[in-house]
Amino acid sequence: MGRFLGVDPGAARIGLALSDEDARVALPCATVKRAKDDVQAARQVREVLATREDADGDGVVDALEGVVVGLPLRLDGTEGEAVRRVRRFADALGDVLAIPVHFVDERLSTVAVERTLRTLNVPKAEQRRVVDEAAAAILLQAFLDARGQETWPEADSEEVAAADEQPSAEAAARGARARSKGARRARKQR
């Protein structure tokens, strides 16, 4: 079984999360400052992933089975211009990584993470650094959970699964915060 990449695409930043090697748990990975061009933004994501290795020392990109992208549906469930922009980026990302793209309803996922980070008294500057990757982890975990329960449609990239963001928001926020603290410690040691 391969790994999955979770993506929370925004206009300014792209949050990334990776599943474990068994595709059971989503972990925040990185936040990428987004290029304006979709293909260039997709290449940025690939470059970040190219620096990651799994436990065997193999590249993460080669182990990816699919990409899970959050769709910013309107509150009434309809699609607007934001969804069209995300779909264009997702198409570019699927082409650059050469793997299938799945979509998950991302409504309010970022709001849930922001609320959790505030509840945990995370400083605002740190919240900005981790909110996108924590949201990506929530989206990816919703996909993995649905897939594990066999409620996910087989290989139909046009299906959008509804995500119950609340149960994983705290775990995703804590994971992103811990990753951020570890990165700061590593920079200080250099």
PDB file of C-alpha atoms in Angstrom:
ATOM      1  CA  MET A   1       0.000   0.000   0.000  1.00  0.00           C
ATOM      2  CA  GLY A   2       1.315   3.455  -0.890  1.00  0.00           C
ATOM      3  CA  ARG A   3       1.227   6.783   0.816  1.00  0.00           C
ATOM      4  CA  PHE A   4      -1.125   9.663   0.126  1.00  0.00           C
ATOM      5  CA  LEU A   5      -0.465  13.380  -0.062  1.00  0.00           C
ATOM      6  CA  GLY A   6      -3.030  15.779   1.393  1.00  0.00           C
ATOM      7  CA  VAL A   7      -3.187  19.265  -0.097  1.00  0.00           C
ATOM      8  CA  ASP A   8      -4.950  22.368   1.214  1.00  0.00           C
ATOM      9  CA  PRO A   9      -4.465  24.798  -1.682  1.00  0.00           C
ATOM     10  CA  GLY A  10      -4.829  28.496  -1.066  1.00  0.00           C
ATOM     11  CA  ALA A  11      -4.144  31.624  -3.069  1.00  0.00           C
ATOM     12  CA  ALA A  12      -0.982  32.442  -1.076  1.00  0.00           C
ATOM     13  CA  ARG A  13       0.056  29.145   0.555  1.00  0.00           C
ATOM     14  CA  ILE A  14      -0.347  25.416  -0.014  1.00  0.00           C
ATOM     15  CA  GLY A  15      -0.582  23.172   3.039  1.00  0.00           C
ATOM     16  CA  LEU A  16       0.797  19.653   2.673  1.00  0.00           C
ATOM     17  CA  ALA A  17       0.291  16.509   4.733  1.00  0.00           C
ATOM     18  CA  LEU A  18       1.529  12.960   4.195  1.00  0.00           C
ATOM     19  CA  SER A  19       0.053   9.681   5.284  1.00  0.00           C
ATOM     20  CA  ASP A  20       2.167   7.093   7.016  1.00  0.00           C
ATOM     21  CA  GLU A  21       3.388   4.174   4.903  1.00  0.00           C
ATOM     22  CA  ASP A  22       0.287   2.133   5.785  1.00  0.00           C
ATOM     23  CA  ALA A  23      -2.026   4.978   4.682  1.00  0.00           C
ATOM     24  CA  ARG A  24      -3.749   5.067   8.069  1.00  0.00           C
ATOM     25  CA  VAL A  25      -2.567   8.299   9.706  1.00  0.00           C
ATOM     26  CA  ALA A  26      -2.193  11.777   8.213  1.00  0.00           C
ATOM     27  CA  LEU A  27       0.658  13.949   9.456  1.00  0.00           C
ATOM     28  CA  PRO A  28       1.298  17.636   8.685  1.00  0.00           C
ATOM     29  CA  CYS A  29       4.277  17.947   6.346  1.00  0.00           C
ATOM     30  CA  ALA A  30       4.976  21.474   5.076  1.00  0.00           C
ATOM     31  CA  THR A  31       3.568  24.789   3.949  1.00  0.00           C
ATOM     32  CA  VAL A  32       4.637  26.077   0.552  1.00  0.00           C
ATOM     33  CA  LYS A  33       4.428  29.698  -0.584  1.00  0.00           C
ATOM     34  CA  ARG A  34       2.354  29.324  -3.728  1.00  0.00           C
ATOM     35  CA  ALA A  35       3.548  30.372  -7.170  1.00  0.00           C
ATOM     36  CA  LYS A  36       0.907  32.143  -9.246  1.00  0.00           C
ATOM     37  CA  ASP A  37       1.079  29.656 -12.136  1.00  0.00           C
ATOM     38  CA  ASP A  38      -0.601  26.286 -11.435  1.00  0.00           C
ATOM     39  CA  VAL A  39       2.113  24.191 -13.082  1.00  0.00           C
ATOM     40  CA  GLN A  40       4.863  26.057 -11.235  1.00  0.00           C
ATOM     41  CA  ALA A  41       2.945  25.651  -7.947  1.00  0.00           C
ATOM     42  CA  ALA A  42       2.634  21.909  -8.630  1.00  0.00           C
ATOM     43  CA  ARG A  43       6.373  21.741  -9.283  1.00  0.00           C
ATOM     44  CA  GLN A  44       6.993  23.536  -5.971  1.00  0.00           C
ATOM     45  CA  VAL A  45       5.045  20.803  -4.189  1.00  0.00           C
ATOM     46  CA  ARG A  46       7.070  18.125  -5.985  1.00  0.00           C
ATOM     47  CA  GLU A  47      10.331  19.868  -4.977  1.00  0.00           C
ATOM     48  CA  VAL A  48       9.301  19.870  -1.311  1.00  0.00           C
ATOM     49  CA  LEU A  49       8.342  16.194  -1.492  1.00  0.00           C
ATOM     50  CA  ALA A  50      11.616  15.344  -3.247  1.00  0.00           C
ATOM     51  CA  THR A  51      13.451  16.296  -0.041  1.00  0.00           C
ATOM     52  CA  ARG A  52      11.465  13.760   2.004  1.00  0.00           C
ATOM     53  CA  GLU A  53      12.326  10.095   2.488  1.00  0.00           C
ATOM     54  CA  ASP A  54      10.427   7.247   4.084  1.00  0.00           C
ATOM     55  CA  ALA A  55      11.807   4.921   6.759  1.00  0.00           C
ATOM     56  CA  ASP A  56      13.613   2.811   4.135  1.00  0.00           C
ATOM     57  CA  GLY A  57      15.379   5.846   2.701  1.00  0.00           C
ATOM     58  CA  ASP A  58      13.249   5.755  -0.449  1.00  0.00           C
ATOM     59  CA  GLY A  59      11.857   8.972  -1.883  1.00  0.00           C
ATOM     60  CA  VAL A  60       8.335   9.875  -0.816  1.00  0.00           C
ATOM     61  CA  VAL A  61       7.330  10.963  -4.327  1.00  0.00           C
ATOM     62  CA  ASP A  62       7.837   7.441  -5.672  1.00  0.00           C
ATOM     63  CA  ALA A  63       5.762   5.953  -2.842  1.00  0.00           C
ATOM     64  CA  LEU A  64       2.699   8.146  -3.438  1.00  0.00           C
ATOM     65  CA  GLU A  65      -0.461   6.327  -4.451  1.00  0.00           C
ATOM     66  CA  GLY A  66      -2.612   9.429  -4.780  1.00  0.00           C
ATOM     67  CA  VAL A  67      -3.227  13.061  -3.926  1.00  0.00           C
ATOM     68  CA  VAL A  68      -6.164  14.268  -1.836  1.00  0.00           C
ATOM     69  CA  VAL A  69      -7.067  17.891  -2.538  1.00  0.00           C
ATOM     70  CA  GLY A  70      -9.478  20.001  -0.510  1.00  0.00           C
ATOM     71  CA  LEU A  71     -12.282  21.612  -2.506  1.00  0.00           C
ATOM     72  CA  PRO A  72     -13.552  24.943  -1.130  1.00  0.00           C
ATOM     73  CA  LEU A  73     -17.232  24.333  -1.791  1.00  0.00           C
ATOM     74  CA  ARG A  74     -19.694  27.049  -0.841  1.00  0.00           C
ATOM     75  CA  LEU A  75     -21.604  26.482   2.388  1.00  0.00           C
ATOM     76  CA  ASP A  76     -24.623  25.354   0.344  1.00  0.00           C
ATOM     77  CA  GLY A  77     -22.424  22.707  -1.343  1.00  0.00           C
ATOM     78  CA  THR A  78     -22.255  24.363  -4.754  1.00  0.00           C
ATOM     79  CA  GLU A  79     -19.079  25.081  -6.686  1.00  0.00           C
ATOM     80  CA  GLY A  80     -17.825  28.586  -7.409  1.00  0.00           C
ATOM     81  CA  GLU A  81     -14.746  30.202  -8.932  1.00  0.00           C
ATOM     82  CA  ALA A  82     -12.555  29.061  -6.005  1.00  0.00           C
ATOM     83  CA  VAL A  83     -13.382  25.422  -6.803  1.00  0.00           C
ATOM     84  CA  ARG A  84     -12.562  25.959 -10.485  1.00  0.00           C
ATOM     85  CA  ARG A  85      -9.154  27.410  -9.510  1.00  0.00           C
ATOM     86  CA  VAL A  86      -8.448  24.465  -7.200  1.00  0.00           C
ATOM     87  CA  ARG A  87      -9.454  21.948  -9.876  1.00  0.00           C
ATOM     88  CA  ARG A  88      -7.028  23.577 -12.356  1.00  0.00           C
ATOM     89  CA  PHE A  89      -4.230  23.368  -9.775  1.00  0.00           C
ATOM     90  CA  ALA A  90      -5.190  19.764  -8.910  1.00  0.00           C
ATOM     91  CA  ASP A  91      -5.026  18.800 -12.595  1.00  0.00           C
ATOM     92  CA  ALA A  92      -1.528  20.302 -12.822  1.00  0.00           C
ATOM     93  CA  LEU A  93      -0.477  18.548  -9.608  1.00  0.00           C
ATOM     94  CA  GLY A  94      -1.786  15.192 -10.821  1.00  0.00           C
ATOM     95  CA  ASP A  95       0.142  15.644 -14.073  1.00  0.00           C
ATOM     96  CA  VAL A  96       3.385  16.707 -12.361  1.00  0.00           C
ATOM     97  CA  LEU A  97       3.255  13.836  -9.854  1.00  0.00           C
ATOM     98  CA  ALA A  98       1.731  11.378 -12.355  1.00  0.00           C
ATOM     99  CA  ILE A  99      -0.747   9.996  -9.803  1.00  0.00           C
ATOM    100  CA  PRO A 100      -4.549  10.109  -9.350  1.00  0.00           C
ATOM    101  CA  VAL A 101      -6.185  13.078  -7.645  1.00  0.00           C
ATOM    102  CA  HIS A 102      -9.117  12.709  -5.241  1.00  0.00           C
ATOM    103  CA  PHE A 103     -11.172  15.568  -3.825  1.00  0.00           C
ATOM    104  CA  VAL A 104     -12.479  16.121  -0.297  1.00  0.00           C
ATOM    105  CA  ASP A 105     -14.909  18.798   0.835  1.00  0.00           C
ATOM    106  CA  GLU A 106     -12.755  21.247   2.782  1.00  0.00           C
ATOM    107  CA  ARG A 107     -15.499  23.550   4.037  1.00  0.00           C
ATOM    108  CA  LEU A 108     -14.515  25.008   7.391  1.00  0.00           C
ATOM    109  CA  SER A 109     -11.409  22.814   7.819  1.00  0.00           C
ATOM    110  CA  THR A 110      -9.132  25.847   8.178  1.00  0.00           C
ATOM    111  CA  VAL A 111     -11.642  27.453  10.551  1.00  0.00           C
ATOM    112  CA  ALA A 112     -11.601  24.298  12.717  1.00  0.00           C
ATOM    113  CA  VAL A 113      -7.792  24.313  12.838  1.00  0.00           C
ATOM    114  CA  GLU A 114      -7.642  28.037  13.652  1.00  0.00           C
ATOM    115  CA  ARG A 115     -10.158  27.552  16.467  1.00  0.00           C
ATOM    116  CA  THR A 116      -8.161  24.632  17.857  1.00  0.00           C
ATOM    117  CA  LEU A 117      -4.867  26.545  17.687  1.00  0.00           C
ATOM    118  CA  ARG A 118      -6.463  29.455  19.571  1.00  0.00           C
ATOM    119  CA  THR A 119      -7.837  27.037  22.179  1.00  0.00           C
ATOM    120  CA  LEU A 120      -4.312  25.623  22.597  1.00  0.00           C
ATOM    121  CA  ASN A 121      -3.004  29.196  23.078  1.00  0.00           C
ATOM    122  CA  VAL A 122      -0.674  28.926  20.098  1.00  0.00           C
ATOM    123  CA  PRO A 123       0.838  32.350  19.315  1.00  0.00           C
ATOM    124  CA  LYS A 124      -0.586  34.020  16.182  1.00  0.00           C
ATOM    125  CA  ALA A 125       2.752  33.977  14.341  1.00  0.00           C
ATOM    126  CA  GLU A 126       3.031  30.221  14.863  1.00  0.00           C
ATOM    127  CA  GLN A 127      -0.619  29.736  13.872  1.00  0.00           C
ATOM    128  CA  ARG A 128       0.105  31.299  10.476  1.00  0.00           C
ATOM    129  CA  ARG A 129       3.034  28.916   9.964  1.00  0.00           C
ATOM    130  CA  VAL A 130       1.104  25.717  10.655  1.00  0.00           C
ATOM    131  CA  VAL A 131      -2.582  26.300   9.873  1.00  0.00           C
ATOM    132  CA  ASP A 132      -2.415  25.234   6.213  1.00  0.00           C
ATOM    133  CA  GLU A 133      -0.526  21.989   6.775  1.00  0.00           C
ATOM    134  CA  ALA A 134      -2.778  21.140   9.732  1.00  0.00           C
ATOM    135  CA  ALA A 135      -5.829  21.706   7.505  1.00  0.00           C
ATOM    136  CA  ALA A 136      -4.232  19.440   4.871  1.00  0.00           C
ATOM    137  CA  ALA A 137      -3.806  16.757   7.546  1.00  0.00           C
ATOM    138  CA  ILE A 138      -7.504  17.000   8.448  1.00  0.00           C
ATOM    139  CA  LEU A 139      -8.526  16.607   4.812  1.00  0.00           C
ATOM    140  CA  LEU A 140      -6.188  13.688   4.289  1.00  0.00           C
ATOM    141  CA  GLN A 141      -7.299  11.960   7.501  1.00  0.00           C
ATOM    142  CA  ALA A 142     -10.956  12.261   6.442  1.00  0.00           C
ATOM    143  CA  PHE A 143     -10.058  10.576   3.150  1.00  0.00           C
ATOM    144  CA  LEU A 144      -8.029   7.832   4.854  1.00  0.00           C
ATOM    145  CA  ASP A 145     -10.820   7.160   7.360  1.00  0.00           C
ATOM    146  CA  ALA A 146     -13.469   6.947   4.624  1.00  0.00           C
ATOM    147  CA  ARG A 147     -11.182   4.754   2.526  1.00  0.00           C
ATOM    148  CA  GLY A 148     -10.541   2.438   5.483  1.00  0.00           C
ATOM    149  CA  GLN A 149     -14.280   2.033   5.998  1.00  0.00           C
ATOM    150  CA  GLU A 150     -14.677   1.294   2.290  1.00  0.00           C
ATOM    151  CA  THR A 151     -16.999   4.277   1.908  1.00  0.00           C
ATOM    152  CA  TRP A 152     -14.721   5.997  -0.584  1.00  0.00           C
ATOM    153  CA  PRO A 153     -15.700   5.611  -4.253  1.00  0.00           C
ATOM    154  CA  GLU A 154     -13.235   3.409  -6.138  1.00  0.00           C
ATOM    155  CA  ALA A 155     -10.756   5.456  -8.186  1.00  0.00           C
ATOM    156  CA  ASP A 156     -13.285   8.136  -9.161  1.00  0.00           C
ATOM    157  CA  SER A 157     -11.381  11.377  -8.863  1.00  0.00           C
ATOM    158  CA  GLU A 158     -14.535  13.435  -9.400  1.00  0.00           C
ATOM    159  CA  GLU A 159     -16.160  12.253  -6.184  1.00  0.00           C
ATOM    160  CA  VAL A 160     -16.084  14.653  -3.261  1.00  0.00           C
ATOM    161  CA  ALA A 161     -16.255  13.156   0.204  1.00  0.00           C
ATOM    162  CA  ALA A 162     -17.591  15.201   3.083  1.00  0.00           C
ATOM    163  CA  ALA A 163     -15.061  15.644   5.859  1.00  0.00           C
ATOM    164  CA  ASP A 164     -15.970  15.792   9.541  1.00  0.00           C
ATOM    165  CA  GLU A 165     -13.165  18.149  10.461  1.00  0.00           C
ATOM    166  CA  GLN A 166     -13.650  18.439  14.203  1.00  0.00           C
ATOM    167  CA  PRO A 167     -12.319  15.085  15.468  1.00  0.00           C
ATOM    168  CA  SER A 168      -8.916  15.500  13.818  1.00  0.00           C
ATOM    169  CA  ALA A 169      -8.485  19.270  14.110  1.00  0.00           C
ATOM    170  CA  GLU A 170      -6.769  19.124  17.490  1.00  0.00           C
ATOM    171  CA  ALA A 171      -4.491  16.247  16.499  1.00  0.00           C
ATOM    172  CA  ALA A 172      -3.547  17.976  13.242  1.00  0.00           C
ATOM    173  CA  ALA A 173      -2.904  21.273  15.015  1.00  0.00           C
ATOM    174  CA  ARG A 174      -0.751  19.614  17.666  1.00  0.00           C
ATOM    175  CA  GLY A 175       1.216  17.695  15.009  1.00  0.00           C
ATOM    176  CA  ALA A 176       1.844  20.805  12.928  1.00  0.00           C
ATOM    177  CA  ARG A 177       2.881  22.749  16.006  1.00  0.00           C
ATOM    178  CA  ALA A 178       5.297  20.006  17.103  1.00  0.00           C
ATOM    179  CA  ARG A 179       6.794  19.865  13.597  1.00  0.00           C
ATOM    180  CA  SER A 180       7.211  23.642  13.625  1.00  0.00           C
ATOM    181  CA  LYS A 181       8.967  23.558  17.010  1.00  0.00           C
ATOM    182  CA  GLY A 182      11.279  20.773  15.816  1.00  0.00           C
ATOM    183  CA  ALA A 183      12.222  22.771  12.721  1.00  0.00           C
ATOM    184  CA  ARG A 184      13.008  25.849  14.836  1.00  0.00           C
ATOM    185  CA  ARG A 185      15.198  23.744  17.154  1.00  0.00           C
ATOM    186  CA  ALA A 186      17.077  22.317  14.169  1.00  0.00           C
ATOM    187  CA  ARG A 187      17.714  25.817  12.779  1.00  0.00           C
ATOM    188  CA  LYS A 188      19.021  27.007  16.159  1.00  0.00           C
ATOM    189  CA  GLN A 189      21.445  24.068  16.342  1.00  0.00           C
ATOM    190  CA  ARG A 190      22.986  24.966  12.965  1.00  0.00           C
TER     191      ARG A 190
END
